[in-house]
GROMACS .gro file of C-alpha atoms in nm:
model
  297
    1MET     CA    1  -3.884  -3.323   1.582
    2GLU     CA    2  -3.661  -3.374   1.316
    3VAL     CA    3  -3.603  -3.191   0.984
    4SER     CA    4  -3.472  -3.289   0.653
    5VAL     CA    5  -3.327  -3.079   0.382
    6ASP     CA    6  -3.245  -3.358   0.126
    7GLY     CA    7  -3.602  -3.511   0.069
    8GLY     CA    8  -3.565  -3.750   0.344
    9THR     CA    9  -3.260  -3.917   0.312
   10THR     CA   10  -3.125  -3.781   0.610
   11TRP     CA   11  -3.266  -3.611   0.954
   12LYS     CA   12  -3.131  -3.382   1.184
   13PRO     CA   13  -3.308  -3.299   1.548
   14ALA     CA   14  -3.478  -2.980   1.574
   15THR     CA   15  -3.411  -2.748   1.891
   16GLY     CA   16  -3.713  -2.775   2.100
   17THR     CA   17  -4.035  -2.962   2.153
   18THR     CA   18  -4.418  -2.797   2.142
   19ASN     CA   19  -4.220  -2.489   1.968
   20TRP     CA   20  -3.932  -2.566   1.813
   21THR     CA   21  -3.684  -2.421   1.544
   22PHE     CA   22  -3.413  -2.555   1.329
   23SER     CA   23  -3.135  -2.340   1.160
   24TRP     CA   24  -2.967  -2.482   0.819
   25THR     CA   25  -2.684  -2.302   0.576
   26PRO     CA   26  -2.732  -2.379   0.219
   27THR     CA   27  -2.412  -2.509   0.039
   28ALA     CA   28  -2.511  -2.480  -0.328
   29ASN     CA   29  -2.776  -2.336  -0.561
   30GLY     CA   30  -3.083  -2.524  -0.615
   31THR     CA   31  -3.451  -2.667  -0.552
   32VAL     CA   32  -3.438  -2.816  -0.185
   33THR     CA   33  -3.717  -3.042  -0.063
   34ILE     CA   34  -3.757  -2.978   0.304
   35LYS     CA   35  -3.963  -3.251   0.520
   36VAL     CA   36  -4.052  -3.246   0.882
   37ARG     CA   37  -4.159  -3.524   1.098
   38GLY     CA   38  -4.249  -3.547   1.492
   39PHE     CA   39  -4.216  -3.805   1.761
   40ASP     CA   40  -4.377  -3.884   2.091
   41ASP     CA   41  -4.239  -4.003   2.450
   42SER     CA   42  -4.346  -4.364   2.325
   43GLY     CA   43  -4.156  -4.323   1.970
   44ASN     CA   44  -4.499  -4.268   1.741
   45MET     CA   45  -4.409  -4.063   1.430
   46GLU     CA   46  -4.628  -3.815   1.281
   47GLY     CA   47  -4.569  -3.604   0.964
   48ASP     CA   48  -4.306  -3.705   0.671
   49GLY     CA   49  -4.635  -3.687   0.419
   50ALA     CA   50  -4.703  -3.441   0.158
   51SER     CA   51  -4.840  -3.219   0.377
   52ASN     CA   52  -4.535  -3.158   0.575
   53VAL     CA   53  -4.322  -3.083   0.274
   54ILE     CA   54  -4.209  -2.755   0.136
   55THR     CA   55  -4.004  -2.687  -0.159
   56ILE     CA   56  -3.763  -2.388  -0.204
   57THR     CA   57  -3.501  -2.273  -0.448
   58VAL     CA   58  -3.205  -2.155  -0.324
   59SER     CA   59  -3.025  -1.894  -0.563
   60SER     CA   60  -2.951  -1.477  -0.507
   61GLY     CA   61  -2.792  -1.464  -0.147
   62LEU     CA   62  -2.587  -1.749  -0.144
   63VAL     CA   63  -2.232  -1.650  -0.190
   64ILE     CA   64  -1.970  -1.889  -0.341
   65CYS     CA   65  -1.626  -1.741  -0.357
   66PRO     CA   66  -1.372  -1.683  -0.444
   67CYS     CA   67  -1.573  -1.502  -0.691
   68SER     CA   68  -1.492  -1.255  -0.991
   69ILE     CA   69  -1.756  -1.064  -1.208
   70LEU     CA   70  -1.691  -1.147  -1.570
   71THR     CA   71  -1.588  -1.550  -1.488
   72GLY     CA   72  -1.600  -1.714  -1.797
   73GLN     CA   73  -1.689  -1.396  -2.049
   74ILE     CA   74  -1.394  -1.288  -2.305
   75PRO     CA   75  -1.383  -0.985  -2.520
   76ALA     CA   76  -1.473  -0.989  -2.862
   77THR     CA   77  -1.276  -0.656  -2.988
   78PRO     CA   78  -0.909  -0.636  -3.077
   79LEU     CA   79  -0.611  -0.480  -2.922
   80GLN     CA   80  -0.608  -0.116  -2.875
   81ASN     CA   81  -0.348   0.140  -2.810
   82ASP     CA   82  -0.378   0.513  -2.801
   83GLY     CA   83   0.005   0.588  -2.783
   84SER     CA   84   0.025   0.618  -2.403
   85ALA     CA   85   0.026   0.468  -2.104
   86ILE     CA   86  -0.301   0.435  -1.922
   87GLU     CA   87  -0.474   0.309  -1.612
   88LEU     CA   88  -0.792   0.142  -1.656
   89GLY     CA   89  -1.100   0.044  -1.417
   90VAL     CA   90  -1.418  -0.084  -1.346
   91LYS     CA   91  -1.641   0.062  -1.044
   92PHE     CA   92  -1.770  -0.251  -0.842
   93ARG     CA   93  -1.990  -0.314  -0.516
   94SER     CA   94  -2.058  -0.641  -0.345
   95SER     CA   95  -2.346  -0.722  -0.152
   96VAL     CA   96  -2.160  -0.893   0.173
   97PRO     CA   97  -1.845  -0.786   0.324
   98GLY     CA   98  -1.545  -0.991   0.236
   99TYR     CA   99  -1.209  -0.937   0.095
  100VAL     CA  100  -1.066  -0.834  -0.200
  101THR     CA  101  -0.722  -1.050  -0.260
  102GLY     CA  102  -0.617  -0.928  -0.617
  103ILE     CA  103  -0.688  -0.779  -0.954
  104ARG     CA  104  -0.749  -0.959  -1.280
  105PHE     CA  105  -0.772  -0.820  -1.640
  106TYR     CA  106  -0.787  -0.972  -2.024
  107LYS     CA  107  -0.509  -0.990  -2.228
  108LEU     CA  108  -0.503  -1.012  -2.567
  109THR     CA  109  -0.210  -1.113  -2.786
  110GLY     CA  110   0.042  -0.816  -2.840
  111ASN     CA  111  -0.020  -0.675  -2.499
  112ILE     CA  112   0.356  -0.619  -2.407
  113GLY     CA  113   0.466  -0.389  -2.129
  114THR     CA  114   0.423  -0.435  -1.719
  115HIS     CA  115   0.068  -0.436  -1.559
  116THR     CA  116   0.007  -0.305  -1.226
  117GLY     CA  117  -0.303  -0.405  -1.081
  118GLY     CA  118  -0.472  -0.156  -0.793
  119LEU     CA  119  -0.783  -0.125  -0.585
  120TYR     CA  120  -0.919   0.228  -0.523
  121THR     CA  121  -1.193   0.349  -0.294
  122SER     CA  122  -1.431   0.565  -0.519
  123THR     CA  123  -1.268   0.865  -0.407
  124GLY     CA  124  -0.936   0.786  -0.537
  125THR     CA  125  -0.753   0.656  -0.206
  126LEU     CA  126  -0.509   0.336  -0.312
  127LEU     CA  127  -0.583   0.046  -0.106
  128ALA     CA  128  -0.360  -0.221  -0.256
  129GLN     CA  129  -0.104  -0.253  -0.567
  130ALA     CA  130   0.086  -0.513  -0.731
  131VAL     CA  131   0.283  -0.604  -1.033
  132PHE     CA  132   0.166  -0.917  -1.243
  133THR     CA  133   0.422  -1.161  -1.291
  134GLY     CA  134   0.436  -1.466  -1.504
  135GLU     CA  135   0.164  -1.347  -1.760
  136THR     CA  136   0.055  -1.582  -2.062
  137THR     CA  137   0.063  -1.477  -2.406
  138SER     CA  138  -0.327  -1.378  -2.369
  139ASP     CA  139  -0.618  -1.490  -2.144
  140TRP     CA  140  -0.736  -1.393  -1.808
  141GLN     CA  141  -0.435  -1.266  -1.611
  142GLN     CA  142  -0.424  -1.249  -1.216
  143VAL     CA  143  -0.236  -1.100  -0.946
  144LEU     CA  144  -0.286  -1.127  -0.558
  145PHE     CA  145  -0.187  -0.847  -0.305
  146ASN     CA  146   0.040  -0.908  -0.049
  147ASN     CA  147  -0.232  -0.850   0.208
  148PRO     CA  148  -0.600  -0.921   0.126
  149VAL     CA  149  -0.824  -0.576   0.145
  150ALA     CA  150  -1.116  -0.575   0.379
  151ILE     CA  151  -1.390  -0.412   0.199
  152ASN     CA  152  -1.769  -0.326   0.297
  153ALA     CA  153  -2.093  -0.417   0.153
  154ALA     CA  154  -2.286  -0.156  -0.049
  155THR     CA  155  -1.992   0.030  -0.097
  156THR     CA  156  -1.811   0.144  -0.439
  157TYR     CA  157  -1.455   0.060  -0.498
  158ILE     CA  158  -1.262   0.075  -0.877
  159ALA     CA  159  -1.038  -0.221  -0.956
  160ALA     CA  160  -0.804  -0.092  -1.235
  161TYR     CA  161  -0.473  -0.200  -1.404
  162HIS     CA  162  -0.220   0.015  -1.551
  163SER     CA  163  -0.060  -0.048  -1.902
  164SER     CA  164   0.269   0.080  -1.912
  165ALA     CA  165   0.312   0.019  -2.311
  166GLY     CA  166  -0.064   0.164  -2.343
  167ASN     CA  167  -0.218  -0.186  -2.446
  168TYR     CA  168  -0.585  -0.248  -2.372
  169VAL     CA  169  -0.909  -0.420  -2.483
  170VAL     CA  170  -1.219  -0.239  -2.471
  171THR     CA  171  -1.595  -0.289  -2.542
  172ASP     CA  172  -1.782   0.036  -2.542
  173ASN     CA  173  -2.157   0.066  -2.466
  174TYR     CA  174  -2.141  -0.199  -2.184
  175PHE     CA  175  -2.205  -0.060  -1.850
  176THR     CA  176  -2.553   0.042  -1.974
  177SER     CA  177  -2.707  -0.177  -1.745
  178ALA     CA  178  -2.516  -0.361  -1.420
  179VAL     CA  179  -2.335  -0.670  -1.442
  180VAL     CA  180  -2.430  -0.904  -1.181
  181ASN     CA  181  -2.242  -1.226  -1.057
  182ASN     CA  182  -2.350  -1.288  -0.684
  183PRO     CA  183  -2.259  -1.102  -0.430
  184LEU     CA  184  -2.065  -0.853  -0.704
  185THR     CA  185  -2.197  -0.620  -0.923
  186ALA     CA  186  -2.017  -0.413  -1.193
  187LEU     CA  187  -2.238  -0.061  -1.173
  188ALA     CA  188  -2.451   0.052  -1.430
  189ASP     CA  189  -2.313   0.374  -1.551
  190GLY     CA  190  -2.480   0.641  -1.356
  191THR     CA  191  -2.524   0.417  -1.028
  192ASP     CA  192  -2.247   0.612  -0.878
  193GLY     CA  193  -2.120   0.833  -1.175
  194PRO     CA  194  -1.968   0.714  -1.489
  195ASN     CA  195  -1.844   0.356  -1.491
  196GLY     CA  196  -1.580   0.233  -1.708
  197VAL     CA  197  -1.313   0.461  -1.629
  198TYR     CA  198  -0.946   0.504  -1.712
  199LYS     CA  199  -0.669   0.775  -1.679
  200ILE     CA  200  -0.371   0.821  -1.931
  201THR     CA  201  -0.089   0.851  -1.704
  202ALA     CA  202   0.285   0.734  -1.692
  203THR     CA  203   0.273   0.544  -1.400
  204PRO     CA  204  -0.020   0.400  -1.227
  205ALA     CA  205  -0.288   0.662  -1.112
  206PHE     CA  206  -0.659   0.677  -0.989
  207PRO     CA  207  -0.885   0.664  -1.315
  208ASN     CA  208  -1.096   0.927  -1.323
  209ASN     CA  209  -1.209   1.013  -1.663
  210PHE     CA  210  -1.473   0.806  -1.877
  211PHE     CA  211  -1.562   0.745  -2.211
  212GLN     CA  212  -1.877   0.543  -2.369
  213GLN     CA  213  -1.988   0.351  -2.070
  214SER     CA  214  -1.648   0.123  -2.181
  215ASN     CA  215  -1.575  -0.215  -2.034
  216TYR     CA  216  -1.186  -0.227  -2.007
  217TRP     CA  217  -1.223  -0.596  -1.932
  218VAL     CA  218  -1.087  -0.534  -1.543
  219ASP     CA  219  -1.167  -0.787  -1.269
  220LEU     CA  220  -1.115  -0.862  -0.925
  221VAL     CA  221  -1.055  -1.153  -0.687
  222PHE     CA  222  -1.333  -1.179  -0.392
  223HIS     CA  223  -1.331  -1.377  -0.109
  224ASN     CA  224  -1.651  -1.363   0.136
  225ALA     CA  225  -1.547  -1.323   0.496
  226THR     CA  226  -1.703  -1.666   0.560
  227ASN     CA  227  -1.506  -1.855   0.277
  228THR     CA  228  -1.135  -2.003   0.226
  229TRP     CA  229  -0.861  -1.822   0.083
  230LYS     CA  230  -0.611  -2.033  -0.050
  231GLY     CA  231  -0.208  -1.912  -0.024
  232THR     CA  232   0.155  -2.002   0.020
  233VAL     CA  233   0.407  -2.006   0.290
  234SER     CA  234   0.737  -2.115   0.277
  235THR     CA  235   0.896  -1.992   0.637
  236ALA     CA  236   0.795  -1.889   1.008
  237TRP     CA  237   0.801  -1.533   1.042
  238GLU     CA  238   0.571  -1.245   1.276
  239ASN     CA  239   0.576  -0.928   1.204
  240PRO     CA  240   0.265  -0.744   1.445
  241ALA     CA  241   0.381  -0.364   1.342
  242ASN     CA  242   0.243  -0.446   0.966
  243TRP     CA  243   0.010  -0.725   1.039
  244SER     CA  244   0.170  -0.985   0.854
  245TRP     CA  245   0.226  -1.366   0.961
  246GLY     CA  246   0.379  -1.704   0.814
  247ILE     CA  247   0.403  -2.055   0.927
  248ILE     CA  248   0.657  -2.335   0.936
  249PRO     CA  249   0.589  -2.592   0.629
  250ASN     CA  250   0.577  -2.944   0.711
  251SER     CA  251   0.418  -2.947   1.034
  252ASN     CA  252   0.074  -3.068   1.135
  253THR     CA  253  -0.003  -2.828   1.468
  254ASP     CA  254  -0.351  -2.603   1.417
  255VAL     CA  255  -0.283  -2.258   1.471
  256ILE     CA  256  -0.562  -1.970   1.567
  257ILE     CA  257  -0.428  -1.599   1.495
  258ASP     CA  258  -0.657  -1.344   1.752
  259ALA     CA  259  -0.690  -1.059   1.552
  260GLY     CA  260  -0.893  -0.871   1.787
  261ASN     CA  261  -0.598  -0.646   1.829
  262PRO     CA  262  -0.396  -0.589   1.512
  263ASN     CA  263  -0.092  -0.450   1.729
  264ASN     CA  264  -0.064  -0.721   1.954
  265PRO     CA  265  -0.228  -1.033   1.811
  266THR     CA  266  -0.177  -1.388   1.975
  267ILE     CA  267  -0.104  -1.714   1.845
  268THR     CA  268  -0.283  -1.939   2.081
  269SER     CA  269  -0.081  -2.298   1.924
  270ASN     CA  270   0.242  -2.337   1.750
  271VAL     CA  271   0.219  -2.376   1.363
  272THR     CA  272   0.061  -2.563   1.050
  273ILE     CA  273   0.022  -2.612   0.689
  274GLN     CA  274  -0.329  -2.676   0.688
  275SER     CA  275  -0.549  -2.420   0.835
  276LEU     CA  276  -0.578  -2.062   0.998
  277THR     CA  277  -0.848  -1.911   1.143
  278LEU     CA  278  -0.880  -1.526   1.202
  279LYS     CA  279  -1.117  -1.481   1.494
  280ALA     CA  280  -1.184  -1.111   1.409
  281SER     CA  281  -1.085  -0.938   1.049
  282GLY     CA  282  -0.718  -0.889   0.988
  283LEU     CA  283  -0.475  -0.863   0.715
  284LEU     CA  284  -0.264  -1.192   0.559
  285THR     CA  285   0.067  -1.185   0.413
  286VAL     CA  286   0.196  -1.522   0.218
  287ALA     CA  287   0.543  -1.580   0.056
  288SER     CA  288   0.598  -1.877  -0.217
  289GLY     CA  289   0.677  -2.200  -0.101
  290PHE     CA  290   0.385  -2.394   0.030
  291LYS     CA  291  -0.001  -2.418   0.028
  292LEU     CA  292  -0.192  -2.277   0.300
  293ASP     CA  293  -0.568  -2.262   0.358
  294ILE     CA  294  -0.678  -1.945   0.559
  295LYS     CA  295  -1.061  -1.926   0.700
  296ILE     CA  296  -1.193  -1.621   0.784
  297PRO     CA  297  -1.537  -1.692   1.008
   0.00000   0.00000   0.00000
C-alpha cells in the first residue's frame, strides 16, 4: 500500500498489507488531496482513482511558531499618560504546551522611559523579566528572556510590561470577545476574570486592576515545544546549577543536551553552532555573538 498527500505527485509506503496504517504530519495550512493505491505480489496496481481520493483542510490545530497574538495588528489610538509609572498586561492561554521566550509591546512616538517585560502566573508569580533595549521610535518592540519559560496548555498567564514614564497606548472595549491566533488566545473578558489588566506602580509589579476590557497592546513570543527557537551564543560555558548552557562558535560538531536531570545534564557530544536538541524540557540561556538554532522535540 502507498499513500500520497500531494495529489499523486509523490508516494510513500504505508505500514502493513491487509490491514495498514499511514502517519503524516502537515507542514502548512490549506487544502490537501490524499490518494491511496495498492500493489499485489506480481506488481499489479489497484486504486489511484477517483474513489480512492479524499480532500481535507488543514487549519486549526496546526501550530507554526514562533507565534504572537497580535501579529500584524497596530493600534489606532493616541499615546496616553496618567501621570505615573504603570504596569500593563494581557491574560492569555495556549492550546498546546510550549515556551514563552519574550514580551512584545506596541510603542508610539513619544513613549520614552524604561520598559520592562514580564511574564506572570494568573495568581501573580513572576516567571521571567527582562528590560527592553535597542528600541525604535515606534512600532512593535520585543525583548527575549535569558531563559525560555515552559508553560502549560489551557492555563492562564499574564504577559505584561512596565512603563517607567507612564506612557502607553490603549484600546477600550477590545476584549469583549477572545482574540485568537492559534495556538494562542487573549482571553475574552470574564473567561478567567477581567482582561486588560494594569497596576499603577513605580516599579514592575503584578497587574491586577482592570478597566473597560482594555487592550494595552501587550503581546508575547511563544514557541511550540516541537519547533525551533533561534538565539545567539558567543563562548563555551556550562552551569548546571542554574541550568544554562553555551557553545563555542565556529565549530561543526553536533551537540545533544540531556535535560532529563536539570541538576546533572549531559552533553553527549562536543560543540556546534548549528543545532541543539533538548531530549526533555529544560531552560536555555544564550549570550550575544553567534546565531544558534535550538530544537525542543
